[in-house]
């Protein structure tokens, strides 16, 4: 009989999204019987990873900007061993690299005496793609994905100059993930879409811009793996790249001028 | 009256820890998630950078602040650099409180209790001053409020004076576009400052202070800002009355109740978890019923907890049955309230008790433990939890484990209080959380015993001191000998460490009492006469790895390594590369300036530690010495392996 584990992440919704690839690897493996736990409303974010035989235990308490309102460990079934995959429990140690997530998980397996490990290949970092069916609109023009949402991050400060962007690139549409508060013929308001829909929409965009890693990580998909992308508002000298992978084209841009240069460099053919 | 650069830093740090109960404690960045009560509502590093910038630009004279803040710490800090400090604050209670708990200079400290937007306030201000040298806007944290204050007061700033705007909008992510100070600053810079050649500086990130040097009143006439924006997405809370000692408010389609003593509903305070308790419902009528149910259930819960603590679980469960009968849905109805204030101790206690006595034991215990995390002084709650594990969960091992963790936590809290309150002069004490689980320390390079008392008071059981300078060693031995019999293991290794065994020259007998294996740099020697050695002796040096190999030091006893060896810290680390993996925390003195010949750059030490073994050490924190020469850096060992390159 396979060892039984209880997988959970007490982090924010963004932390949970980063764990998708780990969950996928574990659930797809033989030799382990896993049950997942999530906060209320988050089960949908991992529902595509489980089959009919795998249970997702959903707490009555929602997620918050500090993470799970109540430690999900209370949902642990008696016959299962608890495995927390929240990297923030190892305060200040992580940068959400794939191999770190795998190492921590494998360490935990060893601590529990479970003969199971995930193999992380150095040259391949899996993406976080969703496979949950969701309806999304067609994009009529080449579109730039602009994640105008953010999460608390003491390293990031930025305000998008959407007027400048839309004026300089009239041939592009700019899909904003939150109500931009600014109206223009080439601004698309994406505030009514959920994160899965936004992930699918980002797959159809030419270029990706965001501020903080959470919620930008929904763009970590196979179609977006090598697309031009940038996070804005960070000092590249003191900021590490979360979920880095070979050939990652992500740039860290500090100012609106740098953003405009980035757009010009990557969209010049269309200008 | 200005104070020298280093002096005011110390004064501000002292002020923010002087009286936590009445003046708040610390800075915005040093708060617990469950309690927001800083002495200064700014992050320490950007705030100090801002104050240093004021000094650098030689801005003195009259400072005007709009918004005293909860505890007034910024008024105090700015007043250290000003000849006259004026603050306008609309909240009379805040002004009264600040006056009560601070020694104000009647000539220097002027508190104006008024609405900053009232024209009479500006008139009153004009009767006091013609112009100000610095304007610090920290009032209402919204686009409209900040813009109004800026339009009102920016023309008062003289040419060459400074205007600063506090911006917390990018940290309040639950309130998108509802604060909007960042949008105001963005418009100000793009439409008003840049066309006039005024450059905006920013200190901090998601909580920032933006500032620029003014070109005088004329530069602020007719600012080219857009028409006032329509009020942002978030509506203003509406007061709905009171009930049973709770104030009721409506906001964004929900009704909120909170204790009357907490003032009015402020979405920004809600986002910072400043309310002791908040009850949430879909509408006013539901809220009233919820308040009544919440208050009615308290005596029953208290009685049930008392019975459980008195080892009468059956009687406690009978009360639980009554609670279940009368308040069947209350648990479900209180969940949104906990989600609004996830750290409310009272709500955690209530919900946790409801769950326990209604049969959801694991959930109830988890909720009560979360409440207990905020303070182990609640012995009643501690008893309830222990008894719940023993009698209801029937888990004596769990109860024992819980008690052990509480003891560890209590010890860590004692250490934190000691670090905050009594220990001085070392950055290690600023980060007590890094000392959790430290049972042993190795200190290489001592200061003649100053550390011994500190480590002993922190109950660090195993202490090893490595010191080779004869004079310092003698003082150290005397201090250790004078320590009482406290069961702690102290040992002294009279040796000097480097990267390999050798014979070296020790430069000693400096006026400051320190010695070094490195020669003082000839270009800097004249600047640091206190470090000029008066004699030198030949000494044998060895390595930490060698001490371990010879069995003279057992690294398994120690988790903390402190190295302060006057310039040869990198050599010591290189000679400890096999042993470093045993330590969780490494505290190293780094040199920003090459006062010693061949002293390692800080980057070299950071790189060495990052790659010393398959895990490496990450830089966690650092603190500069007041003289700006040295940095004390704290590293902790990574718990995941580095990627092989």
XYZ file of C-alpha atoms in Angstrom, chain A residues 40 60-66 68-71 73-76 78 87 89-95 97 99-101 103-104 107 110-111 121-123 150-164 167 178-182 211 233-235 254 256, chain B residues 33 43 167 169-174 176-177 182-183 185-186 190-191 202 204-208 210 229 233 270-273 331-332 335-336 338-339 342-343 348 351 355 360 362-364 366-368 370 615-620 636-644:
128
model
C -12.016 28.127 1.153
C -14.207 26.836 5.987
C -11.774 29.727 6.299
C -10.606 31.767 3.355
C -7.157 32.853 2.357
C -5.805 36.311 3.155
C -2.816 38.493 2.394
C -1.032 36.874 5.335
C -4.416 30.890 5.532
C -6.601 32.448 8.240
C -6.418 29.132 10.073
C -3.521 26.660 9.826
C -3.076 21.280 9.544
C -6.318 20.920 11.466
C -7.836 19.175 8.439
C -5.240 16.410 8.540
C -5.640 10.709 11.269
C 8.307 27.802 1.746
C 7.894 28.547 6.980
C 11.626 28.582 6.302
C 11.699 32.315 6.795
C 13.853 34.241 4.379
C 15.398 31.134 2.948
C 13.590 30.652 -0.286
C 13.309 32.278 -3.608
C 13.037 28.039 -7.156
C 14.647 22.738 -7.203
C 14.233 24.279 -3.715
C 10.607 23.231 -3.583
C 14.470 19.590 -2.134
C 12.255 20.686 0.725
C 13.675 16.368 2.850
C 12.995 11.588 4.479
C 12.094 13.063 7.865
C 15.846 17.894 -13.656
C 18.235 20.839 -13.738
C 17.391 21.744 -17.296
C -0.195 43.626 -6.763
C 0.419 42.020 -3.428
C 2.266 43.458 -0.432
C 5.954 43.559 -1.293
C 8.343 45.921 0.467
C 10.701 45.753 -2.518
C 8.314 47.042 -5.145
C 6.823 50.440 -5.922
C 5.367 51.234 -9.301
C 2.597 53.071 -11.111
C 1.919 52.266 -14.768
C 1.605 55.291 -17.035
C -1.114 53.735 -19.111
C -1.787 56.930 -20.978
C 1.782 57.038 -22.211
C -0.593 56.709 -26.785
C -7.682 45.443 -12.599
C -9.855 48.404 -13.380
C -7.293 50.854 -14.728
C -9.394 53.919 -13.896
C -8.430 55.236 -17.247
C 4.422 44.487 -10.705
C 9.139 48.535 -9.673
C 11.991 46.389 -8.430
C 15.662 47.238 -8.055
C 12.669 50.145 -12.165
C 8.446 53.938 -16.541
C 0.704 40.751 12.412
C 9.546 51.829 8.030
C 2.416 57.115 0.602
C -1.186 53.020 -0.885
C 0.840 50.231 -2.467
C 0.826 48.273 0.776
C -2.949 48.363 1.181
C -3.700 45.858 -1.531
C -7.164 45.058 -0.182
C -7.344 48.896 -4.751
C -7.529 52.464 -6.015
C 0.489 56.829 -5.390
C -1.665 58.068 -8.266
C 2.217 61.472 -6.596
C 2.458 60.052 -10.110
C 4.522 63.959 -14.377
C 2.324 67.018 -14.757
C 11.522 58.318 -3.108
C 11.008 53.116 0.528
C 8.827 51.068 -1.783
C 5.326 49.922 -0.987
C 5.347 52.309 1.974
C 7.222 55.284 0.670
C 8.288 60.954 -1.747
C -11.068 62.535 -9.849
C -14.062 52.603 -5.977
C -9.273 47.411 9.181
C -6.666 46.445 6.588
C -3.956 46.822 9.235
C -5.907 44.674 11.727
C -19.813 29.354 14.322
C -20.593 29.661 10.611
C -16.284 33.035 10.247
C -16.555 36.205 8.089
C -12.574 36.277 11.787
C -11.669 36.686 8.147
C -7.895 37.212 11.521
C -5.826 37.967 14.609
C -10.309 33.381 18.137
C -14.775 30.655 17.781
C -15.809 24.612 17.898
C -15.067 20.294 15.969
C -9.161 19.931 15.813
C -10.479 23.177 14.439
C -11.194 24.501 17.918
C -6.140 25.262 16.122
C -8.111 28.467 16.727
C -7.207 28.602 20.400
C -3.556 30.802 17.176
C 23.530 24.965 1.604
C 25.332 28.220 2.199
C 24.364 31.161 4.381
C 22.010 33.957 3.425
C 22.363 37.517 4.652
C 19.395 38.149 6.922
C 21.543 32.223 8.627
C 22.127 28.869 7.083
C 19.807 28.006 4.255
C 17.662 24.984 4.742
C 17.567 24.127 1.090
C 20.558 23.301 -1.038
C 21.944 25.767 -3.493
C 21.570 24.932 -7.136
C 24.753 23.299 -8.403
